[in-house]
C-alpha cells in the first residue's frame, strides 16, 4: 500500500457542481495538508490539520471546505468553483512532534482538477 | 516575504555532468532542510534532507551542502541523467508545529 493516496486522480466539474477530493495516508502520521499547484506557480499551502485540528487556513475562499474526520483521512469539499481554481491539488502528511518539529512531509500523487 | 528562495527558475545540464541547484533562506530559525523532486502531474517526492548540525549529506548521486553562515544550501547531482529532469523544490523547517516552507522550485532539464 502506497503511503499517501488521493482520489480521484482527475476531475472535471462545472461551476455549479459539488464534489469532494479524498486523501488517505497509511504512514501513521498525525498531520495532513492540502496544497494547490497552479501552472507555473509555486506550491500554495491551503490547509493544515495537526492532530485532527485545523491549525492553518491560508486565506482560502470558502468554496473550498476541508474535513479531517481522523488522522488518516482528509477531504476537500468543493462547491461553486471558478475556472481559475483549475489546478493540481496535492495532499501531504507528516509526523508532528508537539513542541518539536514537523517531520518530512510525504505527498500524494495529486488530483488534477479542471473547472469548466 | 519569501523565506525560502530558489532564484533560478530553470537549469539545463548535459547528461553526465554535474547539476547544482541552489537555495537561500532568510529565517535563522530554520534548522532542517529538505529537497523534493516533482514530475509533471505528480506529487513531490522527498529526495534528501540535512540537519543544521551537518554541512553535508550524501545519498548516492545526490549530495546536499549547507552553509549556515551564508544561509545557503545546494543540491548536487552527479552524474546527471535524463531521468533527473524534473522540478526540484527546496524546503525548510524550524522547531515548532509549523509546516515546511517551500521555495518556488527550479526546473532541471538534463539533455542527452
mmCIF file of C-alpha atoms in Angstrom:
data_model
loop_
_atom_site.group_PDB
_atom_site.id
_atom_site.type_symbol
_atom_site.label_atom_id
_atom_site.label_comp_id
_atom_site.label_asym_id
_atom_site.label_seq_id
_atom_site.Cartn_x
_atom_site.Cartn_y
_atom_site.Cartn_z
ATOM 1 C CA UNK A 1 0.000 0.000 0.000
ATOM 2 C CA UNK A 2 1.480 3.326 -1.039
ATOM 3 C CA UNK A 3 1.985 5.953 1.652
ATOM 4 C CA UNK A 4 -0.412 8.721 0.633
ATOM 5 C CA UNK A 5 -3.228 8.080 -1.799
ATOM 6 C CA UNK A 6 -5.577 10.561 -3.421
ATOM 7 C CA UNK A 7 -8.813 10.016 -5.283
ATOM 8 C CA UNK A 8 -9.872 10.820 -7.862
ATOM 9 C CA UNK A 9 -6.707 11.399 -9.868
ATOM 10 C CA UNK A 10 -8.565 13.524 -12.396
ATOM 11 C CA UNK A 11 -11.757 15.503 -12.007
ATOM 12 C CA UNK A 12 -13.680 17.701 -14.392
ATOM 13 C CA UNK A 13 -16.524 19.682 -12.928
ATOM 14 C CA UNK A 14 -18.816 22.527 -13.814
ATOM 15 C CA UNK A 15 -19.036 25.686 -11.772
ATOM 16 C CA UNK A 16 -22.315 24.646 -10.161
ATOM 17 C CA UNK A 17 -21.205 21.142 -9.169
ATOM 18 C CA UNK A 18 -20.315 19.888 -5.711
ATOM 19 C CA UNK A 19 -17.513 17.364 -5.462
ATOM 20 C CA UNK A 20 -15.026 16.100 -2.882
ATOM 21 C CA UNK A 21 -11.381 15.162 -3.053
ATOM 22 C CA UNK A 22 -10.200 12.398 -0.786
ATOM 23 C CA UNK A 23 -6.798 11.766 0.733
ATOM 24 C CA UNK A 24 -5.702 8.814 2.830
ATOM 25 C CA UNK A 25 -2.357 8.220 4.481
ATOM 26 C CA UNK A 26 -1.037 4.864 5.644
ATOM 27 C CA UNK A 27 2.100 6.150 7.357
ATOM 28 C CA UNK A 28 0.844 6.617 10.893
ATOM 29 C CA UNK A 29 1.235 10.379 10.620
ATOM 30 C CA UNK A 30 -0.707 12.879 12.679
ATOM 31 C CA UNK A 31 -0.699 15.923 10.422
ATOM 32 C CA UNK A 32 -2.233 16.359 6.991
ATOM 33 C CA UNK A 33 -2.095 19.169 4.466
ATOM 34 C CA UNK A 34 -3.783 20.416 1.315
ATOM 35 C CA UNK A 35 -1.711 22.245 -1.280
ATOM 36 C CA UNK A 36 -2.650 23.798 -4.587
ATOM 37 C CA UNK A 37 -0.305 23.943 -7.528
ATOM 38 C CA UNK A 38 -1.339 26.040 -10.488
ATOM 39 C CA UNK A 39 0.566 26.112 -13.746
ATOM 40 C CA UNK A 40 3.911 27.904 -13.392
ATOM 41 C CA UNK A 41 3.214 28.840 -9.788
ATOM 42 C CA UNK A 42 4.787 27.608 -6.557
ATOM 43 C CA UNK A 43 3.122 25.231 -4.154
ATOM 44 C CA UNK A 44 0.432 27.077 -2.208
ATOM 45 C CA UNK A 45 -0.381 25.749 1.233
ATOM 46 C CA UNK A 46 -4.155 25.789 1.745
ATOM 47 C CA UNK A 47 -4.976 23.960 4.978
ATOM 48 C CA UNK A 48 -3.148 22.194 7.774
ATOM 49 C CA UNK A 49 -4.546 19.716 10.252
ATOM 50 C CA UNK A 50 -2.440 18.782 13.271
ATOM 51 C CA UNK A 51 -3.851 16.064 15.499
ATOM 52 C CA UNK A 52 -7.170 16.479 13.602
ATOM 53 C CA UNK A 53 -7.385 20.159 14.485
ATOM 54 C CA UNK A 54 -7.247 22.700 11.714
ATOM 55 C CA UNK A 55 -4.294 24.897 12.533
ATOM 56 C CA UNK A 56 -3.900 26.828 9.330
ATOM 57 C CA UNK A 57 -6.160 28.273 6.685
ATOM 58 C CA UNK A 58 -4.190 30.444 4.315
ATOM 59 C CA UNK A 59 -6.948 32.814 3.212
ATOM 60 C CA UNK A 60 -8.586 30.134 1.136
ATOM 61 C CA UNK A 61 -12.015 31.026 -0.332
ATOM 62 C CA UNK A 62 -14.971 29.422 1.390
ATOM 63 C CA UNK A 63 -15.832 27.458 -1.745
ATOM 64 C CA UNK A 64 -13.086 25.114 -0.516
ATOM 65 C CA UNK A 65 -14.043 23.314 2.674
ATOM 66 C CA UNK A 66 -11.696 20.822 4.340
ATOM 67 C CA UNK A 67 -12.694 17.974 6.595
ATOM 68 C CA UNK A 68 -10.438 15.745 8.680
ATOM 69 C CA UNK A 69 -12.512 13.024 10.379
ATOM 70 C CA UNK A 70 -9.440 11.197 11.716
ATOM 71 C CA UNK A 71 -5.683 11.340 11.423
ATOM 72 C CA UNK A 72 -5.651 9.067 8.358
ATOM 73 C CA UNK A 73 -8.245 10.778 6.198
ATOM 74 C CA UNK A 74 -8.571 14.234 4.753
ATOM 75 C CA UNK A 75 -11.219 15.603 2.422
ATOM 76 C CA UNK A 76 -11.533 18.764 0.403
ATOM 77 C CA UNK A 77 -15.145 19.614 -0.406
ATOM 78 C CA UNK A 78 -15.610 21.784 -3.470
ATOM 79 C CA UNK A 79 -18.628 23.833 -4.468
ATOM 80 C CA UNK A 80 -19.311 26.637 -6.926
ATOM 81 C CA UNK A 81 -15.727 26.701 -8.100
ATOM 82 C CA UNK A 82 -14.326 29.073 -10.685
ATOM 83 C CA UNK A 83 -12.266 28.210 -13.772
ATOM 84 C CA UNK A 84 -9.201 29.766 -12.102
ATOM 85 C CA UNK A 85 -9.465 27.046 -9.443
ATOM 86 C CA UNK A 86 -8.289 24.534 -12.039
ATOM 87 C CA UNK A 87 -5.016 23.162 -10.688
ATOM 88 C CA UNK A 88 -3.263 20.146 -9.239
ATOM 89 C CA UNK A 89 -4.418 19.605 -5.652
ATOM 90 C CA UNK A 90 -1.889 17.830 -3.516
ATOM 91 C CA UNK A 91 -2.349 16.172 -0.165
ATOM 92 C CA UNK A 92 0.575 15.568 2.162
ATOM 93 C CA UNK A 93 1.089 14.083 5.593
ATOM 94 C CA UNK A 94 3.809 14.165 8.204
ATOM 95 C CA UNK A 95 4.608 13.307 11.758
ATOM 96 C CA UNK A 96 4.435 16.348 14.021
ATOM 97 C CA UNK A 97 6.154 16.227 17.363
ATOM 98 C CA UNK A 98 4.434 18.516 19.817
ATOM 99 C CA UNK A 99 6.662 21.463 20.672
ATOM 100 C CA UNK A 100 9.307 19.987 18.426
ATOM 101 C CA UNK A 101 9.102 19.996 14.654
ATOM 102 C CA UNK A 102 7.237 18.959 11.616
ATOM 103 C CA UNK A 103 8.987 15.980 10.129
ATOM 104 C CA UNK A 104 9.391 15.234 6.421
ATOM 105 C CA UNK A 105 6.149 15.667 4.509
ATOM 106 C CA UNK A 106 5.107 12.920 2.126
ATOM 107 C CA UNK A 107 2.888 13.830 -0.775
ATOM 108 C CA UNK A 108 0.168 12.014 -2.621
ATOM 109 C CA UNK A 109 0.048 11.916 -6.429
ATOM 110 C CA UNK A 110 -2.440 14.761 -6.618
ATOM 111 C CA UNK A 111 -5.843 15.328 -8.184
ATOM 112 C CA UNK A 112 -5.834 17.216 -11.464
ATOM 113 C CA UNK A 113 -8.944 19.403 -11.262
ATOM 114 C CA UNK A 114 -10.452 21.151 -14.252
ATOM 115 C CA UNK A 115 -13.326 23.566 -13.712
ATOM 116 C CA UNK A 116 -15.330 24.332 -16.830
ATOM 117 C CA UNK B 1 8.075 37.780 2.161
ATOM 118 C CA UNK B 2 9.713 34.643 0.814
ATOM 119 C CA UNK B 3 11.635 32.829 3.480
ATOM 120 C CA UNK B 4 12.977 30.176 1.103
ATOM 121 C CA UNK B 5 14.221 31.340 -2.276
ATOM 122 C CA UNK B 6 15.233 29.443 -5.349
ATOM 123 C CA UNK B 7 16.402 32.207 -7.620
ATOM 124 C CA UNK B 8 16.947 30.107 -10.730
ATOM 125 C CA UNK B 9 13.613 29.052 -12.232
ATOM 126 C CA UNK B 10 15.338 26.723 -14.664
ATOM 127 C CA UNK B 11 18.632 24.971 -15.324
ATOM 128 C CA UNK B 12 19.886 22.930 -18.284
ATOM 129 C CA UNK B 13 22.716 20.462 -17.913
ATOM 130 C CA UNK B 14 24.250 17.909 -20.200
ATOM 131 C CA UNK B 15 23.924 14.251 -19.338
ATOM 132 C CA UNK B 16 26.871 13.031 -17.297
ATOM 133 C CA UNK B 17 27.735 16.481 -15.968
ATOM 134 C CA UNK B 18 27.058 17.889 -12.519
ATOM 135 C CA UNK B 19 23.785 19.675 -11.745
ATOM 136 C CA UNK B 20 23.891 22.246 -8.968
ATOM 137 C CA UNK B 21 20.621 23.614 -7.637
ATOM 138 C CA UNK B 22 20.735 26.463 -5.174
ATOM 139 C CA UNK B 23 18.508 27.611 -2.363
ATOM 140 C CA UNK B 24 18.735 30.552 0.030
ATOM 141 C CA UNK B 25 16.773 31.153 3.199
ATOM 142 C CA UNK B 26 16.229 34.134 5.427
ATOM 143 C CA UNK B 27 14.797 32.694 8.628
ATOM 144 C CA UNK B 28 17.621 31.876 11.044
ATOM 145 C CA UNK B 29 15.245 29.606 12.986
ATOM 146 C CA UNK B 30 15.291 27.059 10.162
ATOM 147 C CA UNK B 31 17.407 24.108 11.162
ATOM 148 C CA UNK B 32 16.269 21.271 8.915
ATOM 149 C CA UNK B 33 16.234 21.378 5.141
ATOM 150 C CA UNK B 34 14.807 19.093 2.507
ATOM 151 C CA UNK B 35 14.851 18.684 -1.248
ATOM 152 C CA UNK B 36 11.881 17.349 -3.165
ATOM 153 C CA UNK B 37 11.683 16.284 -6.782
ATOM 154 C CA UNK B 38 8.495 16.687 -8.791
ATOM 155 C CA UNK B 39 7.495 15.295 -12.159
ATOM 156 C CA UNK B 40 4.580 16.894 -14.056
ATOM 157 C CA UNK B 41 1.119 15.932 -12.780
ATOM 158 C CA UNK B 42 2.604 14.059 -9.807
ATOM 159 C CA UNK B 43 3.151 14.904 -6.170
ATOM 160 C CA UNK B 44 6.601 15.959 -4.948
ATOM 161 C CA UNK B 45 8.823 13.115 -3.818
ATOM 162 C CA UNK B 46 11.186 13.506 -0.905
ATOM 163 C CA UNK B 47 14.773 13.271 -2.096
ATOM 164 C CA UNK B 48 17.267 14.145 0.620
ATOM 165 C CA UNK B 49 17.484 16.221 3.779
ATOM 166 C CA UNK B 50 20.077 17.810 6.020
ATOM 167 C CA UNK B 51 20.069 18.951 9.597
ATOM 168 C CA UNK B 52 21.816 22.146 10.604
ATOM 169 C CA UNK B 53 24.289 20.192 12.707
ATOM 170 C CA UNK B 54 25.817 18.919 9.465
ATOM 171 C CA UNK B 55 27.226 20.693 6.455
ATOM 172 C CA UNK B 56 26.950 17.829 4.013
ATOM 173 C CA UNK B 57 24.733 14.836 3.426
ATOM 174 C CA UNK B 58 25.210 12.357 0.626
ATOM 175 C CA UNK B 59 22.916 9.731 -0.835
ATOM 176 C CA UNK B 60 24.132 8.063 -3.993
ATOM 177 C CA UNK B 61 24.319 10.617 -6.786
ATOM 178 C CA UNK B 62 22.727 13.298 -4.617
ATOM 179 C CA UNK B 63 24.606 15.481 -2.161
ATOM 180 C CA UNK B 64 23.234 18.419 -0.215
ATOM 181 C CA UNK B 65 25.576 21.076 1.154
ATOM 182 C CA UNK B 66 24.596 23.537 3.851
ATOM 183 C CA UNK B 67 26.353 26.828 4.561
ATOM 184 C CA UNK B 68 24.697 28.178 7.679
ATOM 185 C CA UNK B 69 26.619 31.428 7.808
ATOM 186 C CA UNK B 70 25.508 32.251 4.271
ATOM 187 C CA UNK B 71 22.031 30.783 4.817
ATOM 188 C CA UNK B 72 22.539 28.824 1.645
ATOM 189 C CA UNK B 73 22.140 25.238 0.602
ATOM 190 C CA UNK B 74 22.723 23.451 -2.634
ATOM 191 C CA UNK B 75 21.865 20.113 -4.167
ATOM 192 C CA UNK B 76 24.482 18.449 -6.344
ATOM 193 C CA UNK B 77 23.533 15.669 -8.724
ATOM 194 C CA UNK B 78 26.400 13.833 -10.314
ATOM 195 C CA UNK B 79 26.375 12.384 -12.847
ATOM 196 C CA UNK B 80 23.151 13.923 -14.137
ATOM 197 C CA UNK B 81 20.812 11.621 -16.011
ATOM 198 C CA UNK B 82 17.852 12.401 -18.306
ATOM 199 C CA UNK B 83 15.519 10.882 -15.691
ATOM 200 C CA UNK B 84 16.594 13.628 -13.295
ATOM 201 C CA UNK B 85 14.699 16.153 -15.420
ATOM 202 C CA UNK B 86 12.048 17.485 -13.040
ATOM 203 C CA UNK B 87 11.233 20.433 -10.823
ATOM 204 C CA UNK B 88 13.246 20.500 -7.611
ATOM 205 C CA UNK B 89 11.853 22.177 -4.509
ATOM 206 C CA UNK B 90 13.881 23.249 -1.529
ATOM 207 C CA UNK B 91 12.020 23.261 1.816
ATOM 208 C CA UNK B 92 12.905 24.321 5.335
ATOM 209 C CA UNK B 93 11.665 23.531 8.792
ATOM 210 C CA UNK B 94 12.003 25.134 12.206
ATOM 211 C CA UNK B 95 11.310 23.744 15.640
ATOM 212 C CA UNK B 96 7.601 24.010 16.369
ATOM 213 C CA UNK B 97 4.395 22.763 14.799
ATOM 214 C CA UNK B 98 4.695 24.756 11.602
ATOM 215 C CA UNK B 99 4.504 23.308 8.104
ATOM 216 C CA UNK B 100 7.516 23.122 5.859
ATOM 217 C CA UNK B 101 8.252 26.295 3.928
ATOM 218 C CA UNK B 102 8.857 25.632 0.248
ATOM 219 C CA UNK B 103 10.766 27.534 -2.387
ATOM 220 C CA UNK B 104 9.262 28.169 -5.829
ATOM 221 C CA UNK B 105 11.237 25.371 -7.443
ATOM 222 C CA UNK B 106 13.881 25.045 -10.140
ATOM 223 C CA UNK B 107 13.146 23.151 -13.330
ATOM 224 C CA UNK B 108 16.115 20.950 -14.236
ATOM 225 C CA UNK B 109 16.484 19.693 -17.780
ATOM 226 C CA UNK B 110 19.155 17.092 -18.397
ATOM 227 C CA UNK B 111 19.973 16.917 -22.079
ATOM 228 C CA UNK B 112 21.184 13.670 -23.581
#
